[in-house]
mmCIF file of C-alpha atoms in Angstrom:
data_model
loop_
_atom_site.group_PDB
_atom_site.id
_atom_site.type_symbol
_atom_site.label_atom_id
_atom_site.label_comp_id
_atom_site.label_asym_id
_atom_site.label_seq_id
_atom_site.Cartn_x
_atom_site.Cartn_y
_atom_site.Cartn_z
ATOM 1 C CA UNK H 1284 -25.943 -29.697 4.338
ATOM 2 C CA UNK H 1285 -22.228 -29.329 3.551
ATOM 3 C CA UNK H 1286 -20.482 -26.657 3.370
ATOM 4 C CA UNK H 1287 -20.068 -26.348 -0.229
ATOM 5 C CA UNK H 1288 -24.308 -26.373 0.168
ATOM 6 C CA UNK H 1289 -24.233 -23.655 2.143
ATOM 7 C CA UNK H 1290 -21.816 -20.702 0.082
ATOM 8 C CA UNK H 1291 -24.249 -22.127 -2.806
ATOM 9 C CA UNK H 1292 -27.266 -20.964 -0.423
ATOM 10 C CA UNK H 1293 -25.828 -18.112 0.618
ATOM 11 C CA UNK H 1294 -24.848 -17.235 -2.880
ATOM 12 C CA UNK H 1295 -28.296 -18.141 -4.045
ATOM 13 C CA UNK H 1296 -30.646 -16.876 -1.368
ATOM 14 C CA UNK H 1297 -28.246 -14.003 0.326
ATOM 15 C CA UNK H 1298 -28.501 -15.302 3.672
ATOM 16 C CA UNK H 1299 -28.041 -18.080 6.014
ATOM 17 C CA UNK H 1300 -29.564 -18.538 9.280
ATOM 18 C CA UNK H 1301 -26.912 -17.951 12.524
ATOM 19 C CA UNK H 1302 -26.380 -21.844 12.856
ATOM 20 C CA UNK H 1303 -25.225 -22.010 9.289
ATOM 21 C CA UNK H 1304 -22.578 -19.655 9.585
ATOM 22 C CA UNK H 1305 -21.203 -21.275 12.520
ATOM 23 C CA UNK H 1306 -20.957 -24.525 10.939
ATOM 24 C CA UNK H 1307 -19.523 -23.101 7.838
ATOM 25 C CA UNK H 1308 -16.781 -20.739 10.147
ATOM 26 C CA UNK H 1309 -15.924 -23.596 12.266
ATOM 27 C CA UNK H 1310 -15.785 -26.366 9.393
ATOM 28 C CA UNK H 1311 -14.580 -24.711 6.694
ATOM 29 C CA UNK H 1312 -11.661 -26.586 4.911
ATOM 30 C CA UNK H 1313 -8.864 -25.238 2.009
ATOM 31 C CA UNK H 1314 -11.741 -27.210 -0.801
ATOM 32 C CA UNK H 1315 -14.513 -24.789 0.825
ATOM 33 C CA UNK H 1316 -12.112 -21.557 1.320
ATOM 34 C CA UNK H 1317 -10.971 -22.138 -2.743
ATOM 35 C CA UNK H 1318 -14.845 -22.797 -3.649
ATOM 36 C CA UNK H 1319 -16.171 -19.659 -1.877
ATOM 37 C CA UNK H 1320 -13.003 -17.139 -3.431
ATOM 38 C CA UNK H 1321 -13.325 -18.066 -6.590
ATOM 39 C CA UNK H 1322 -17.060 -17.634 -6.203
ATOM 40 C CA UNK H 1323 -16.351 -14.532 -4.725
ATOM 41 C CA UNK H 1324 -13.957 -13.442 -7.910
ATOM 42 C CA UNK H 1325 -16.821 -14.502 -10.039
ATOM 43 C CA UNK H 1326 -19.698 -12.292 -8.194
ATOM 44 C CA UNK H 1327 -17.280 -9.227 -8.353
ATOM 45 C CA UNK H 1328 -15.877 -9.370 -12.296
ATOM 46 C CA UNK H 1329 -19.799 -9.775 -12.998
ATOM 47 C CA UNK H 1330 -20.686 -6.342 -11.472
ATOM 48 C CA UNK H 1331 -16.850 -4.513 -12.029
ATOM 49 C CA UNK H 1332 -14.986 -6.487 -14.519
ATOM 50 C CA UNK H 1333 -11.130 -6.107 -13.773
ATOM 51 C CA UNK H 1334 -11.475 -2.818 -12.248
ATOM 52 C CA UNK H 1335 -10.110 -2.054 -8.861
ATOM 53 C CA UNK H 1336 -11.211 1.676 -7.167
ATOM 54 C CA UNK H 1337 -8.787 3.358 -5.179
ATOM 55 C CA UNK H 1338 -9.526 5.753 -2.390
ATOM 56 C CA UNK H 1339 -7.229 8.851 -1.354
ATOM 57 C CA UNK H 1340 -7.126 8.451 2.827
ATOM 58 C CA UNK H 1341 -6.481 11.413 4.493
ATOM 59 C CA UNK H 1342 -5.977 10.818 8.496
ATOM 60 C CA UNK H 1343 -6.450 14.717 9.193
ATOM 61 C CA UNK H 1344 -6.525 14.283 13.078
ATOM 62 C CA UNK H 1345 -5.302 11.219 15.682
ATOM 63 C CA UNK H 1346 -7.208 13.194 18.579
ATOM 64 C CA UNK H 1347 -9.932 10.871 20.036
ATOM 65 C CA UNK H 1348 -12.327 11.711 22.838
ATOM 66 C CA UNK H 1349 -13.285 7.683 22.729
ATOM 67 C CA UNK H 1350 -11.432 5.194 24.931
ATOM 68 C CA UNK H 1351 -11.642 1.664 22.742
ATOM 69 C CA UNK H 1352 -9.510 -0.907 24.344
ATOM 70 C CA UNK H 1353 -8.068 -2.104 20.794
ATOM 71 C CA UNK H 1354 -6.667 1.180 19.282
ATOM 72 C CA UNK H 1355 -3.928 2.760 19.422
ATOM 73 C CA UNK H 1356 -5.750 6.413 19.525
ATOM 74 C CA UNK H 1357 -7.429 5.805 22.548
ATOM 75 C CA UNK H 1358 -7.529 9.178 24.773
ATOM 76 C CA UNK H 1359 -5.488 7.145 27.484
ATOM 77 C CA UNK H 1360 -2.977 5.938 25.432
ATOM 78 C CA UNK H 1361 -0.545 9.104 26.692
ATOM 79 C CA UNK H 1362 2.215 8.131 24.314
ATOM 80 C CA UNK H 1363 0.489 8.754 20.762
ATOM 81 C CA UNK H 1364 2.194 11.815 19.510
ATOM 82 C CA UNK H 1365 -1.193 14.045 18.914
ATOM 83 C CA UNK H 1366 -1.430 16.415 15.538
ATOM 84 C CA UNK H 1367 -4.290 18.129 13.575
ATOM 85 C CA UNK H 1368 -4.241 18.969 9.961
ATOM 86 C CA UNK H 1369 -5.450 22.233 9.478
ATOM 87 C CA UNK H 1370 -8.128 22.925 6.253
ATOM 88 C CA UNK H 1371 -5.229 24.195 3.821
ATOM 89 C CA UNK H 1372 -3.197 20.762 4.679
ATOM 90 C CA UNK H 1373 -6.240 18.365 4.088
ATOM 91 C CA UNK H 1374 -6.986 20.217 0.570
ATOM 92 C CA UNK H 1375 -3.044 20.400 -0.399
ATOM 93 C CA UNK H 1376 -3.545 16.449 0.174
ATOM 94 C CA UNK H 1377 -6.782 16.666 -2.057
ATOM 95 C CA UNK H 1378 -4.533 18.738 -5.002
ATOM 96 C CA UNK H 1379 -1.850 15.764 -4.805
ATOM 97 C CA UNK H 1380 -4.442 13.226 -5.131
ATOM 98 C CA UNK H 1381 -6.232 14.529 -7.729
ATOM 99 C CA UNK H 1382 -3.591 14.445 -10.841
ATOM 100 C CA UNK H 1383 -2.816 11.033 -9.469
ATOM 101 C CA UNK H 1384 -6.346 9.545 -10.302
ATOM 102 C CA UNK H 1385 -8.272 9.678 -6.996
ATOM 103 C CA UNK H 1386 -11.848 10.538 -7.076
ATOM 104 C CA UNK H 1387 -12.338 10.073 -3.929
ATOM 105 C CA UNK H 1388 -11.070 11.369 -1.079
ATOM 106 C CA UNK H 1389 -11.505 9.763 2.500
ATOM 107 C CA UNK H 1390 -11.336 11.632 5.435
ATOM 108 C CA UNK H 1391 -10.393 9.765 8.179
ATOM 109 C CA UNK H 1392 -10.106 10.939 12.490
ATOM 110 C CA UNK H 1393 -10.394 10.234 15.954
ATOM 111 C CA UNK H 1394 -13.494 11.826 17.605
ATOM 112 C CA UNK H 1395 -12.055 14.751 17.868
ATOM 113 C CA UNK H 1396 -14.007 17.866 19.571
ATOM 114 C CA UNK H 1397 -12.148 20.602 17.622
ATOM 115 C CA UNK H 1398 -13.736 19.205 14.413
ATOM 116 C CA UNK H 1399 -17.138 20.417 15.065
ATOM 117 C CA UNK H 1400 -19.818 20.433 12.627
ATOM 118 C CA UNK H 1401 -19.251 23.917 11.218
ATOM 119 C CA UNK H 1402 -15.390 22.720 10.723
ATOM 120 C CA UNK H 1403 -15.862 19.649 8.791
ATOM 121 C CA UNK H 1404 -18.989 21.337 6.550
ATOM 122 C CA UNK H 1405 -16.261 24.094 5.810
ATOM 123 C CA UNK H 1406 -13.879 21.090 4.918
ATOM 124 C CA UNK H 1407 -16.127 19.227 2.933
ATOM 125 C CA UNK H 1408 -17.823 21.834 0.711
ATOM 126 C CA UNK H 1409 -14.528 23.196 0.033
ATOM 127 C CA UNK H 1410 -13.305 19.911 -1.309
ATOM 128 C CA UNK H 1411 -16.608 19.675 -3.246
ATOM 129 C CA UNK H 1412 -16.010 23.180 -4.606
ATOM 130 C CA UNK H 1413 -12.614 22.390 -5.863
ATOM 131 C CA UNK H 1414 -12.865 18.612 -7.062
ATOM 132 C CA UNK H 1415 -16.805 19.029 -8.203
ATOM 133 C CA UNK H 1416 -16.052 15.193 -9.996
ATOM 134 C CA UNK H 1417 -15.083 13.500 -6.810
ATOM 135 C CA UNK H 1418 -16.584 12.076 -4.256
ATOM 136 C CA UNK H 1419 -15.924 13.071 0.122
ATOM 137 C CA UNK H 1420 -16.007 9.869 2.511
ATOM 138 C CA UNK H 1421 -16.343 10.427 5.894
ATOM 139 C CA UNK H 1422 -15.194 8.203 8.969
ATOM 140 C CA UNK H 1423 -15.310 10.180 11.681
ATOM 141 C CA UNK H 1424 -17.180 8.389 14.319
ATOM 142 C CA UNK H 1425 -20.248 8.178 16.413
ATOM 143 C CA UNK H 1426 -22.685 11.851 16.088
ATOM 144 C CA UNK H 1427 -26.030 12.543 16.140
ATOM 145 C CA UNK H 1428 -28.246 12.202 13.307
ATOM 146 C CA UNK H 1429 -28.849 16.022 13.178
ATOM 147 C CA UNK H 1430 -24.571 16.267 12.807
ATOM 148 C CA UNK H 1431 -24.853 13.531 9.906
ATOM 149 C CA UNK H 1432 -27.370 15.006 8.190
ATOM 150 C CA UNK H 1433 -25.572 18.777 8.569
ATOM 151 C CA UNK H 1434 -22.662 16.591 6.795
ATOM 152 C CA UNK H 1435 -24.721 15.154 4.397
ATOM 153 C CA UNK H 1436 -26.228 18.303 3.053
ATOM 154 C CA UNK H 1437 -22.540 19.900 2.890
ATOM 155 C CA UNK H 1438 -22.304 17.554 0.321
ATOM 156 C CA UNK H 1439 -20.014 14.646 1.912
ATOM 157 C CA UNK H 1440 -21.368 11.163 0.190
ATOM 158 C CA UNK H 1441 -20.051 8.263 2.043
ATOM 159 C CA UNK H 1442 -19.597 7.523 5.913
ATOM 160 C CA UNK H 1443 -17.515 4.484 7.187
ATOM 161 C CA UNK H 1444 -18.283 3.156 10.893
ATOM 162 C CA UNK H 1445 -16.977 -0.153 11.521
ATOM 163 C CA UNK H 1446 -19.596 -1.840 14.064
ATOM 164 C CA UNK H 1447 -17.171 -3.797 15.612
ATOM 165 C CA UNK H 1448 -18.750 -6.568 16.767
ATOM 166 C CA UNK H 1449 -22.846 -7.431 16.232
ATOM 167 C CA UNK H 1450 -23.572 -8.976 20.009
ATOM 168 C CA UNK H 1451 -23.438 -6.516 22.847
ATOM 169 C CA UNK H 1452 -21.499 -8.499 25.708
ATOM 170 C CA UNK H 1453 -18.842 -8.166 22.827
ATOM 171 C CA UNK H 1454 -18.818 -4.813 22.609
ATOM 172 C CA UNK H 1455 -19.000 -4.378 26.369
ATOM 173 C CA UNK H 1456 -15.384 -5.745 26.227
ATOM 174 C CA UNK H 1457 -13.829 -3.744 23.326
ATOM 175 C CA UNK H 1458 -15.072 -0.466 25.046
ATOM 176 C CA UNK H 1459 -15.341 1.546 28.160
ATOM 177 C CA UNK H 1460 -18.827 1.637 29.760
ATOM 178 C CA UNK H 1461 -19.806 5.090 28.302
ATOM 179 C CA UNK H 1462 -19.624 3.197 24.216
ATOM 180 C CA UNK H 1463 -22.802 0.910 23.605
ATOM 181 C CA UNK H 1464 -23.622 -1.370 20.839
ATOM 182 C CA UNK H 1465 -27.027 0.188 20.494
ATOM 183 C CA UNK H 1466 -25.646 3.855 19.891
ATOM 184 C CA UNK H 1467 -23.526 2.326 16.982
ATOM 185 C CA UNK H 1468 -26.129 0.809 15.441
ATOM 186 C CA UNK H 1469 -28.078 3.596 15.967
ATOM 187 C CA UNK H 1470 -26.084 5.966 13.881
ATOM 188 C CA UNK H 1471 -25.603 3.307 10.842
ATOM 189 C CA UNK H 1472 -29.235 3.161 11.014
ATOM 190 C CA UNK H 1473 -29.545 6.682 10.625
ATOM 191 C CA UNK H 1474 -26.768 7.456 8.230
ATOM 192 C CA UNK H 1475 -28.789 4.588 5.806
ATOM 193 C CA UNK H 1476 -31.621 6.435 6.390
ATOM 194 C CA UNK H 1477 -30.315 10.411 5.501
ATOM 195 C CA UNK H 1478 -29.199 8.487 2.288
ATOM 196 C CA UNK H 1479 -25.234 8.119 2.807
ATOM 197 C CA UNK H 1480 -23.390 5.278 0.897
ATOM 198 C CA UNK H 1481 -22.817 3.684 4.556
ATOM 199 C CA UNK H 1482 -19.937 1.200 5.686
ATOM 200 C CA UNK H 1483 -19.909 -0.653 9.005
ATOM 201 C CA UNK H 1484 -17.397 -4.059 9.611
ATOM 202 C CA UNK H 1485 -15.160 -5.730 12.099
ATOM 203 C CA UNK H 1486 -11.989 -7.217 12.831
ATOM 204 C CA UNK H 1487 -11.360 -10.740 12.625
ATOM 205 C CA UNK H 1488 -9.957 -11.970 15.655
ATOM 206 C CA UNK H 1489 -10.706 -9.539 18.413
ATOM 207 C CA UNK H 1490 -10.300 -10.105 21.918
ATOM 208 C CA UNK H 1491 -13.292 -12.449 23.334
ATOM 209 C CA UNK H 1492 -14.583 -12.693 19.444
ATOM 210 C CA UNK H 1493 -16.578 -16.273 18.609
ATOM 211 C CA UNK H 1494 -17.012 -18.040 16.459
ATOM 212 C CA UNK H 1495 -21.370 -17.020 17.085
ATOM 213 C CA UNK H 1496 -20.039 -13.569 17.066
ATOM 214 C CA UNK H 1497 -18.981 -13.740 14.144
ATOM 215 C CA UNK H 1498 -22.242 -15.262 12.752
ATOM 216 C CA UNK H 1499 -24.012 -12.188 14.185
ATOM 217 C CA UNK H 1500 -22.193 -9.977 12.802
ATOM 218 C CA UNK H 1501 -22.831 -11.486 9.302
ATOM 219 C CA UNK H 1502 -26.601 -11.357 10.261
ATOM 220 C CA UNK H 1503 -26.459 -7.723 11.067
ATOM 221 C CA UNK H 1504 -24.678 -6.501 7.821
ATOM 222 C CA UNK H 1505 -27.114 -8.658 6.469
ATOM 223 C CA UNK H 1506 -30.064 -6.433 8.082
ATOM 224 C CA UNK H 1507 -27.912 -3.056 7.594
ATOM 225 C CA UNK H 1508 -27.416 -3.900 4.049
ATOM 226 C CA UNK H 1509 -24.731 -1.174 3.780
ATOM 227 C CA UNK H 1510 -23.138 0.182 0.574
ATOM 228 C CA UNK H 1511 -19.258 -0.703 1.955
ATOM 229 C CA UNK H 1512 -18.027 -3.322 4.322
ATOM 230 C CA UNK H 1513 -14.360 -2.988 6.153
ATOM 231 C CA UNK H 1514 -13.313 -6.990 7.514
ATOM 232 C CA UNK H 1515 -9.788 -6.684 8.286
ATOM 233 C CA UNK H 1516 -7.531 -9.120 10.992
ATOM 234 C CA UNK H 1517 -7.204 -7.637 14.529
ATOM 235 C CA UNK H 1518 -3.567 -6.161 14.936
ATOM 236 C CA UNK H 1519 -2.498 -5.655 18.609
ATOM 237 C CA UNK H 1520 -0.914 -1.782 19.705
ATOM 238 C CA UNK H 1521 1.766 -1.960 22.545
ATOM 239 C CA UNK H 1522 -0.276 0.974 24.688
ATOM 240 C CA UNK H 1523 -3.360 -0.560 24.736
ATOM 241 C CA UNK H 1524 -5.168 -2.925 26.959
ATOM 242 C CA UNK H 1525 -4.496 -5.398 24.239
ATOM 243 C CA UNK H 1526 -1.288 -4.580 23.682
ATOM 244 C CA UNK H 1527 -0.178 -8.721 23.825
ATOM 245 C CA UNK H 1528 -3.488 -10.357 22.213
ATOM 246 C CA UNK H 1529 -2.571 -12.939 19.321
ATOM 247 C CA UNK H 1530 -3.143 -10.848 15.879
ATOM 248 C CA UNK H 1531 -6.442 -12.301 13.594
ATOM 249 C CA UNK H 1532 -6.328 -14.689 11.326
ATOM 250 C CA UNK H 1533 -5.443 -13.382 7.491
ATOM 251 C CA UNK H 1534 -6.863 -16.610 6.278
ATOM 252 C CA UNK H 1535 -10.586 -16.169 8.072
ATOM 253 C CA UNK H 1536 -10.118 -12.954 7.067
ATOM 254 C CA UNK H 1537 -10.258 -13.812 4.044
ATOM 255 C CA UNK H 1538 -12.966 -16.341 3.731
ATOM 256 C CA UNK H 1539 -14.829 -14.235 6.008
ATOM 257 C CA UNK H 1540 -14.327 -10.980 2.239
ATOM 258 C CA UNK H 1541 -15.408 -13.998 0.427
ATOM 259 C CA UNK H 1542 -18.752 -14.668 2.288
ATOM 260 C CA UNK H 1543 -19.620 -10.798 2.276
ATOM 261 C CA UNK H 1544 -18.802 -10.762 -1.946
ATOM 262 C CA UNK H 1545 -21.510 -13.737 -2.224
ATOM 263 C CA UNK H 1546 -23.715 -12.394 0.379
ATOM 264 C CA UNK H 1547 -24.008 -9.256 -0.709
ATOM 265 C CA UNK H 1548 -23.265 -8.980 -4.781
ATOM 266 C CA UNK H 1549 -22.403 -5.479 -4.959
ATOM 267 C CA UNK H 1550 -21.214 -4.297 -1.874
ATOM 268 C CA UNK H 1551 -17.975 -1.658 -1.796
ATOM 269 C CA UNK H 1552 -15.393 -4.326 -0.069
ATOM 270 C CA UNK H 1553 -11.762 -2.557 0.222
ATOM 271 C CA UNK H 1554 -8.990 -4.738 0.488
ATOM 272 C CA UNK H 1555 -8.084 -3.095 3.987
ATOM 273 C CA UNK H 1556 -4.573 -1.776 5.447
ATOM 274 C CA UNK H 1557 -4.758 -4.552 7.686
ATOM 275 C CA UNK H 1558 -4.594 -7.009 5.776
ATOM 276 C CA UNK H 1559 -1.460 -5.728 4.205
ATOM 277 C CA UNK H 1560 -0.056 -5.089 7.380
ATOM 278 C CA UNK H 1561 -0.760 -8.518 8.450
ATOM 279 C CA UNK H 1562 0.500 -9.815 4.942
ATOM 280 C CA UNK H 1563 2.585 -8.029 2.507
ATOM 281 C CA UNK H 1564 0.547 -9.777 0.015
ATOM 282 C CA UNK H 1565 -2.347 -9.265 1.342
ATOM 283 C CA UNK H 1566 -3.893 -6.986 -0.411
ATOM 284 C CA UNK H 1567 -3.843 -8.836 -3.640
ATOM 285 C CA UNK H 1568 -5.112 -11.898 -1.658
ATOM 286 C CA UNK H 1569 -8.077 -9.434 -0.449
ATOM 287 C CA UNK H 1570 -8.577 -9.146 -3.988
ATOM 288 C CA UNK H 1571 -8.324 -12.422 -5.157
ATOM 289 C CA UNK H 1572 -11.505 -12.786 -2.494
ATOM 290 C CA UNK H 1573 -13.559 -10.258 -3.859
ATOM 291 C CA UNK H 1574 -12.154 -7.251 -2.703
ATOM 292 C CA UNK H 1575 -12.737 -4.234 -5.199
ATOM 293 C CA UNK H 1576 -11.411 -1.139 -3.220
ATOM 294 C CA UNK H 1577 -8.258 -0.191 -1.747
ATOM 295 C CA UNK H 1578 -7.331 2.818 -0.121
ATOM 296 C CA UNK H 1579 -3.364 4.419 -0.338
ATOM 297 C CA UNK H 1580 -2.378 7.156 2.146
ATOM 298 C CA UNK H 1581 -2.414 10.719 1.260
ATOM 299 C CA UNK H 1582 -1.642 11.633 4.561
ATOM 300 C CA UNK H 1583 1.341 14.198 4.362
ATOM 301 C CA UNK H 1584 3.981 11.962 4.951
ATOM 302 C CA UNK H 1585 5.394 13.342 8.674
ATOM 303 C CA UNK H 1586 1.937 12.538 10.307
ATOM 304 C CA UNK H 1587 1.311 8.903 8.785
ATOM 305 C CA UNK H 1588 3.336 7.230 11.617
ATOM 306 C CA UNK H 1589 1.544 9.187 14.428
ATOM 307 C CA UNK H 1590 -1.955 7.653 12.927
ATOM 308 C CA UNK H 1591 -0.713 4.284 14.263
ATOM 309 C CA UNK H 1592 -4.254 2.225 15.226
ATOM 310 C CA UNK H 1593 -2.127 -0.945 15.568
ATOM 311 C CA UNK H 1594 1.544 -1.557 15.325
ATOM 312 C CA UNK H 1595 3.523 -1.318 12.140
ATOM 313 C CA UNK H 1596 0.927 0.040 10.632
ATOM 314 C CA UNK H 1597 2.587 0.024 6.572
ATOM 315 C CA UNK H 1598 2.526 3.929 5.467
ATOM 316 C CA UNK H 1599 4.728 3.498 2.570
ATOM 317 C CA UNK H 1600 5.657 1.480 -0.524
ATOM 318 C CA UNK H 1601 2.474 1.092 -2.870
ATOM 319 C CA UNK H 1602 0.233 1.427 0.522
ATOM 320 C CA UNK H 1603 1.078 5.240 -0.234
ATOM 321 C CA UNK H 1604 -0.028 7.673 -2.604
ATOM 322 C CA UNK H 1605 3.037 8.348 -4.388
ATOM 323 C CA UNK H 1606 3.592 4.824 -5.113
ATOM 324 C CA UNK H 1607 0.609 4.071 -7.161
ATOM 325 C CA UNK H 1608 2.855 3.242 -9.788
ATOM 326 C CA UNK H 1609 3.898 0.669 -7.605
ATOM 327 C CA UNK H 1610 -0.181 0.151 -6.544
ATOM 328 C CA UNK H 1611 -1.109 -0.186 -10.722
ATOM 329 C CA UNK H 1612 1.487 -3.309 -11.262
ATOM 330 C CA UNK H 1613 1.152 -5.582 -8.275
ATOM 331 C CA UNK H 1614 -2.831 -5.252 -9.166
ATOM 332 C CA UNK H 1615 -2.296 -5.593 -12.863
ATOM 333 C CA UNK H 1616 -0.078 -8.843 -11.753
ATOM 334 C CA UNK H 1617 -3.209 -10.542 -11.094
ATOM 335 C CA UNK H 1618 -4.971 -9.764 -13.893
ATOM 336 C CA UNK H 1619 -7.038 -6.061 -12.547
ATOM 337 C CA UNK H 1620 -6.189 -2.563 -13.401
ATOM 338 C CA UNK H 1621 -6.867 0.596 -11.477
ATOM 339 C CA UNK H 1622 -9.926 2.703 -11.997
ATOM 340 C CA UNK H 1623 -9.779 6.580 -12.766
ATOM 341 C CA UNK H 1624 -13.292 6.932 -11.253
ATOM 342 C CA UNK H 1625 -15.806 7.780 -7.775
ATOM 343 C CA UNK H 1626 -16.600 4.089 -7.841
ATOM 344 C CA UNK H 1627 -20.261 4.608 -6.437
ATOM 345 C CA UNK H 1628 -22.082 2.578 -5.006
ATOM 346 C CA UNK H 1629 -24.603 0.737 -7.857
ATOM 347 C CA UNK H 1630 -28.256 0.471 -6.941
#
């Protein structure tokens, strides 16, 4: 079977077996990277027209207790400038956002101790209080299933966590001995099952990634079935163990949106900072794969270089906030328009 065969399986069917998507990531030419984008485009006007949802980020802490060797948070990287927002500066972010259009607000942090349940339950119902019409996205690492559900019941409707990588020798190589693949999945498995809209991904192009890894970790979001999906390139940060890895590739990055739009029809698939970082048109591109989410910084603006995962990480310019005006056009250039909406998930 070629491989235009195969993103007409997977488009048909939802799934391919793990020897599939190797020959289709390993074989793939420009003819089968055009077929499965605008295939992609297709799947994602169907189910949201031209409209493009926008998320308000809010990085409220770059405090991690984790140790990933990829990220420029990690607890040993001893020149990351630490801050916290406290709960007045995350909701002043929240009253920017609002008049601006965002309906949702993401809240975004290292694994950071001081945030402990009763904190972020505080944080959340207060932004649910305030902004009743708008929905609270959580990505704030591994807890236990009693913390997610604490968070859940606040009233906090999404959680991102990025899986990383589906195969466990994988993971063993992106993290310190004390981080396992089978506590990740564990808590996407039990956010699914409280009821959040739940997110996991990867980046394209990690260290000691595969072409089979990748296949597996198509499989597993596959299984998960999750709500969102976050595929961005790996982007290396000088104080990490990775510091001078080769960045991922923007283009399997972006056949790699495309397969998850025909995979899964109407998944949440953002358009992610990384991909603009890696490319300043890559956003659009992301779009122009089936991307139907992107996410500008609220951050207040003296903190947004201090949440630095990779390097020259873009803060500014229509990545930001205050220049959705900025946002609105370049999407409108390509023929979307932003939405004034929560941008739910659709059953």
């Amino acid at each position: 079977m070629n491989n235009i065969e195969l993103i007409k399986k997977l488009e048909e069917l939802g799934a391919l077996t793990k020897d599939e998507f190797i020959q289709l990531i390993s074989t793939y030419t420009a003819d089968d990277m055009n077929f499965a984008r605008t295939r992609a485009v297709r799947i994602a006007k169907e189910r949201f027209g031209n409209k493009i949802y926008i998320r308000g980020l809010i990085e409220f802490t770059n405090i991690c207790r984790q140790d990933c060797f990829y990220c420029g948070l990690r607890c040993s990287n001893k020149a990351a400038e630490r801050y916290r927002l406290t709960k007045d500066e995350i909701l002043s972010c929240c009253e920017v956002g609002y008049p601006l259009g965002f309906r949702t607000f993401v809240l975004q942090g290292g694994e950071d101790p001081y945030f402990d349940d009763d904190k972020m339950c505080d944080i959340v119902r207060s932004i649910k209080e305030h902004y009743p019409d708008c929905a609270v996205t959580l990505s704030i690492g591994e807890k236990s299933k009693e913390s997610y559900q604490k968070l859940f019941d606040a009233g906090a409707d999404r959680f991102l966590l990025r899986h990383e990588t589906a195969n466990a020798e994988h993971y063993s190589k992106l993290h310190p001995k004390s981080q396992t693949l089978a506590s990740r999945k564990q808590c996407l498995f039990d956010l699914k099952e409280i009821g959040f809209q739940t997110g996991c991904g990867f980046m394209v192009g990690s260290p000691y990634q595969t072409v089979e890894t990748i296949a597996e970790d198509l499989l597993f979001i596959r299984e998960l079935n999750p709500e969102m999906v976050g595929i961005g390139p790996f982007l290396p940060h000088k104080d990490t163990p990775f510091g001078n890895e080769v960045p991922g590739s923007v283009e399997l990055s972006l056949f790699l949106l495309a397969l998850v739009r025909i995979m899964l029809k109407k998944v949440l698939l953002p358009a992610t900072t990384a991909l603009g970082t890696a490319d300043q048109n890559g956003r659009e591109m992301g779009i122009l794969s089936g991307a139907n989410v992107v996410m500008p910084n609220l951050s207040p603006t003296d903190v947004r270089k201090k949440y630095m995962l990779y390097d020259n990480k873009i803060a500014t310019g229509s990545e930001a906030a205050e220049g959705l005006a900025d946002l609105r056009k370049r999407v409108q250039s390509i023929g979307y328009d932003i939405a004034v909406t929560r941008g739910d998930f659709q059953k």
